[in-house]
């Protein structure tokens, strides 16, 4: 595991008929790149709030809850992890708690489908969670091998048994939190693949949150953005469209992993 003007984006809801624009026809010479967010996309909760179940009475003290500063979530989670360590929460308890976090409906079916069709797909995660949590969850579900790369905040347990987390990378994007610009990660990954002679026929970005908009703006008209229906990313894309500055990629909303599966199935036929 390891902007120019463009037409109105196509939005598809899966309770109606599927729409496959003609430029979506898959080229057998190149793979599709599937890019997944993690929280509220692969899994149906926020990993960083789920871990609070390990805290005394499953709550954080006000001084920690109120210490968050916009754009500095990783530093905030460092304080959360120190609080858990100070209260005797050990690695095994944290692991047991995190591996009870539910996957989004239909997501395991989708991942099983991807695993059976890996000749068509490369698959990566770009997440503002952390490496320890994602590794635990994917391995517990026996799906870690399906992802070619996971890009997230590095994390590890120190000599005292405390979980520590670091910023994913350094970037200069003013639109993103200081620890992670998902667009920079995606751009660099695609460029790296190009140097090894891998060019993707399409990029399909699957996410839900506000920090997914920046990488979505990197996508081109042949690409697809799949925002989760009713979540922040879908609303932000809609607002851009209303302001006549729509995203270039076609927009296909989803509510369950099975809907994504059905759409991918049509793309590779």
C-alpha positions as CSV (number, residue, x, y, z in Angstrom):
1,X,0.0,0.0,0.0
2,X,2.0,2.3,-0.1
3,X,-8.8,27.6,-15.1
4,X,-10.6,28.5,-18.1
5,X,-14.3,28.9,-18.7
6,X,-16.0,25.6,-19.2
7,X,-19.6,24.2,-19.7
8,X,-22.0,23.6,-16.8
9,X,-20.9,20.4,-15.0
10,X,-23.0,17.3,-15.4
11,X,-24.6,16.3,-12.1
12,X,-26.0,12.8,-11.9
13,X,-28.0,11.4,-8.9
14,X,-28.2,7.6,-8.8
15,X,-32.0,7.4,-8.3
16,X,-32.3,8.5,-11.9
17,X,-30.8,7.0,-15.1
18,X,-27.1,6.8,-15.5
19,X,-25.5,9.3,-17.8
20,X,-22.1,8.5,-19.4
21,X,-20.7,11.4,-21.4
22,X,-19.1,10.1,-24.6
23,X,-15.6,11.2,-23.4
24,X,-15.9,8.7,-20.5
25,X,-15.3,5.7,-22.7
26,X,-12.4,3.8,-21.1
27,X,-9.2,3.4,-23.1
28,X,-7.9,-0.1,-22.6
29,X,-4.3,1.3,-23.0
30,X,-4.5,3.3,-19.8
31,X,-5.8,2.8,-16.3
32,X,-8.3,4.9,-14.4
33,X,-7.0,6.6,-11.2
34,X,-9.4,6.4,-8.3
35,X,-8.7,8.9,-5.6
36,X,-10.4,8.4,-2.3
37,X,-10.9,10.7,0.7
38,X,-11.1,8.6,3.9
39,X,-13.3,10.1,6.6
40,X,-17.0,10.1,5.7
41,X,-16.0,8.5,2.4
42,X,-14.4,5.1,2.8
43,X,-15.5,5.1,6.4
44,X,-18.8,6.6,7.6
45,X,-17.4,8.7,10.5
46,X,-14.5,11.0,11.3
47,X,-11.5,9.0,12.6
48,X,-10.3,11.9,14.7
49,X,-13.6,12.3,16.6
50,X,-14.2,8.5,16.8
51,X,-11.0,8.1,18.9
52,X,-12.5,10.4,21.6
53,X,-14.5,7.3,22.6
54,X,-11.3,6.2,24.4
55,X,-11.2,9.3,26.6
56,X,-12.6,9.3,30.1
57,X,-16.4,9.4,29.8
58,X,-15.8,9.6,26.0
59,X,-15.3,13.4,26.3
60,X,-12.5,15.9,26.0
61,X,-12.1,18.7,28.5
62,X,-13.1,22.2,27.4
63,X,-9.5,23.5,27.4
64,X,-8.7,21.0,24.7
65,X,-11.9,21.3,22.7
66,X,-11.6,25.0,22.6
67,X,-7.9,25.0,21.7
68,X,-8.4,24.3,18.0
69,X,-7.3,27.1,15.6
70,X,-8.5,27.1,12.0
71,X,-6.1,25.4,9.6
72,X,-4.2,23.7,12.5
73,X,-6.1,20.5,13.0
74,X,-3.0,18.3,13.3
75,X,-1.6,20.3,16.2
76,X,-5.0,20.0,17.8
77,X,-5.0,16.2,17.4
78,X,-1.5,16.2,19.0
79,X,-3.1,17.7,22.1
80,X,-5.9,15.1,22.0
81,X,-3.4,12.2,21.8
82,X,-1.4,13.6,24.7
83,X,-4.5,13.8,26.8
84,X,-5.4,10.2,26.0
85,X,-1.8,9.1,26.9
86,X,-1.9,11.1,30.1
87,X,-5.1,9.2,31.0
88,X,-3.5,5.8,30.4
89,X,-5.1,5.0,27.1
90,X,-2.8,2.4,25.4
91,X,-2.2,1.5,21.8
92,X,-4.2,-1.7,21.9
93,X,-7.3,0.1,23.3
94,X,-7.0,2.7,20.6
95,X,-6.7,0.1,18.0
96,X,-9.8,-1.9,19.3
97,X,-11.8,1.3,19.2
98,X,-10.7,2.4,15.7
99,X,-11.4,-1.0,14.1
100,X,-15.0,-0.7,15.2
101,X,-15.5,2.3,13.0
102,X,-18.1,1.4,10.3
103,X,-17.4,1.6,6.6
104,X,-19.7,3.7,4.5
105,X,-22.7,1.7,3.2
106,X,-21.7,-0.3,0.1
107,X,-18.0,0.7,0.4
108,X,-16.7,-2.9,1.1
109,X,-18.6,-4.1,-2.0
110,X,-17.0,-1.3,-4.0
111,X,-13.5,-2.2,-2.8
112,X,-14.2,-5.9,-3.6
113,X,-15.1,-4.9,-7.1
114,X,-12.0,-2.8,-7.4
115,X,-9.9,-5.7,-6.2
116,X,-11.4,-7.9,-8.9
117,X,-10.6,-5.4,-11.6
118,X,-7.2,-4.0,-10.6
119,X,-6.1,-4.2,-14.3
120,X,-8.4,-1.2,-14.8
121,X,-7.7,0.8,-11.7
122,X,-4.9,2.4,-9.7
123,X,-6.3,3.4,-6.3
124,X,-5.0,5.9,-3.7
125,X,-6.2,7.6,-0.6
126,X,-5.5,11.3,0.3
127,X,-6.7,11.9,3.8
128,X,-6.3,14.4,6.7
129,X,-6.6,11.5,9.2
130,X,-3.3,9.8,10.1
131,X,-1.3,6.8,9.0
132,X,-1.8,4.7,12.1
133,X,-5.6,5.0,12.1
134,X,-6.0,4.3,8.3
135,X,-3.5,1.3,8.5
136,X,-5.4,-0.2,11.4
137,X,-8.8,0.1,9.7
138,X,-7.8,-1.1,6.3
139,X,-5.8,-4.1,7.6
140,X,-8.7,-5.1,9.9
141,X,-11.0,-5.2,6.9
142,X,-8.4,-6.9,4.8
143,X,-8.5,-4.2,2.1
144,X,-5.1,-2.5,2.5
145,X,-3.6,-4.3,-0.5
146,X,-6.2,-2.6,-2.8
147,X,-4.6,0.8,-2.4
148,X,-1.4,1.6,-4.3
149,X,-0.6,4.6,-2.0
150,X,-2.0,6.3,1.1
151,X,-1.1,9.9,1.6
152,X,-1.9,11.2,5.0
153,X,-0.3,12.7,8.2
154,X,2.5,10.5,9.5
155,X,1.9,9.0,12.9
156,X,3.6,6.7,15.4
157,X,3.8,5.7,19.0
158,X,6.7,7.2,20.9
159,X,8.8,5.6,23.7
160,X,6.2,6.5,26.3
161,X,3.4,4.8,24.3
162,X,1.8,8.2,23.2
163,X,0.5,8.5,19.7
164,X,2.2,11.4,17.9
165,X,1.2,12.9,14.5
166,X,3.0,15.2,12.1
167,X,2.1,17.3,9.1
168,X,1.8,15.4,5.9
169,X,4.0,17.9,4.0
170,X,5.0,21.5,3.5
171,X,3.0,23.5,0.9
172,X,2.2,27.1,0.0
173,X,-1.5,26.8,-0.8
174,X,-3.5,29.5,1.0
175,X,-6.7,27.6,0.5
176,X,-5.7,24.5,2.5
177,X,-4.8,23.8,6.1
178,X,-1.1,24.0,6.9
179,X,-0.6,20.3,7.2
180,X,-2.1,19.1,3.9
181,X,-2.9,20.4,0.4
182,X,-4.6,17.5,-1.4
183,X,-4.2,19.1,-4.8
184,X,-0.4,19.2,-4.3
185,X,-0.4,15.6,-3.3
186,X,-2.5,14.6,-6.4
187,X,-0.4,16.7,-8.8
188,X,2.8,15.3,-7.5
189,X,1.5,11.7,-7.7
190,X,0.3,12.1,-11.2
191,X,3.6,13.7,-12.3
192,X,5.6,10.9,-10.7
193,X,3.5,8.3,-12.5
194,X,4.1,10.1,-15.8
195,X,7.9,9.8,-15.3
196,X,7.4,6.0,-15.1
197,X,5.3,6.0,-18.3
198,X,1.9,5.7,-16.6
199,X,-0.7,8.2,-18.0
200,X,-4.2,7.8,-16.7
201,X,-7.2,7.9,-19.0
202,X,-9.2,9.6,-16.3
203,X,-9.0,10.6,-12.7
204,X,-12.1,9.9,-10.6
205,X,-12.1,11.8,-7.3
206,X,-14.4,10.5,-4.5
207,X,-14.8,12.6,-1.4
208,X,-17.1,14.6,0.8
209,X,-15.4,17.5,2.5
210,X,-14.3,21.1,2.1
211,X,-10.6,20.1,1.8
212,X,-11.5,18.0,-1.3
213,X,-12.4,21.1,-3.4
214,X,-8.8,22.1,-4.0
215,X,-7.8,18.8,-5.7
216,X,-11.1,18.8,-7.5
217,X,-10.2,22.1,-9.2
218,X,-7.1,20.3,-10.6
219,X,-9.3,17.9,-12.5
220,X,-9.9,18.3,-16.3
221,X,-13.0,17.9,-18.4
222,X,-12.3,14.3,-19.1
223,X,-12.2,13.6,-15.3
224,X,-14.9,12.9,-12.8
225,X,-15.6,14.2,-9.4
226,X,-17.9,12.1,-7.2
227,X,-19.0,14.1,-4.2
228,X,-21.0,12.4,-1.5
229,X,-24.7,13.6,-1.7
230,X,-25.7,16.0,1.0
231,X,-22.1,16.7,2.2
232,X,-19.9,19.8,2.0
233,X,-18.1,19.1,-1.2
234,X,-21.3,18.7,-3.2
235,X,-22.6,21.9,-1.8
236,X,-19.4,23.8,-2.6
237,X,-19.4,22.5,-6.2
238,X,-23.1,23.6,-6.5
239,X,-22.2,27.1,-5.2
240,X,-19.4,27.5,-7.7
241,X,-21.8,26.5,-10.5
242,X,-24.3,29.1,-9.4
243,X,-21.5,31.7,-9.5
244,X,-20.8,30.6,-13.1
245,X,-17.4,29.2,-12.2
246,X,-18.1,25.5,-12.3
247,X,-15.5,22.8,-12.0
248,X,-14.1,21.4,-15.3
249,X,-14.7,17.7,-14.4
250,X,-18.1,16.1,-14.7
251,X,-20.0,15.8,-11.4
252,X,-21.5,12.5,-10.4
253,X,-23.0,12.5,-6.8
254,X,-23.3,9.3,-4.8
255,X,-25.0,8.1,-1.6
256,X,-23.5,4.6,-1.2
257,X,-20.5,2.7,-2.4
258,X,-22.8,0.5,-4.5
259,X,-23.7,3.5,-6.6
260,X,-20.0,4.2,-7.3
261,X,-19.6,0.5,-8.1
262,X,-22.4,0.6,-10.7
263,X,-20.9,3.7,-12.3
264,X,-17.4,2.2,-12.5
265,X,-18.9,-1.0,-14.0
266,X,-20.3,1.1,-16.8
267,X,-17.1,2.9,-17.4
268,X,-15.0,-0.3,-17.9
269,X,-17.4,-2.2,-20.1
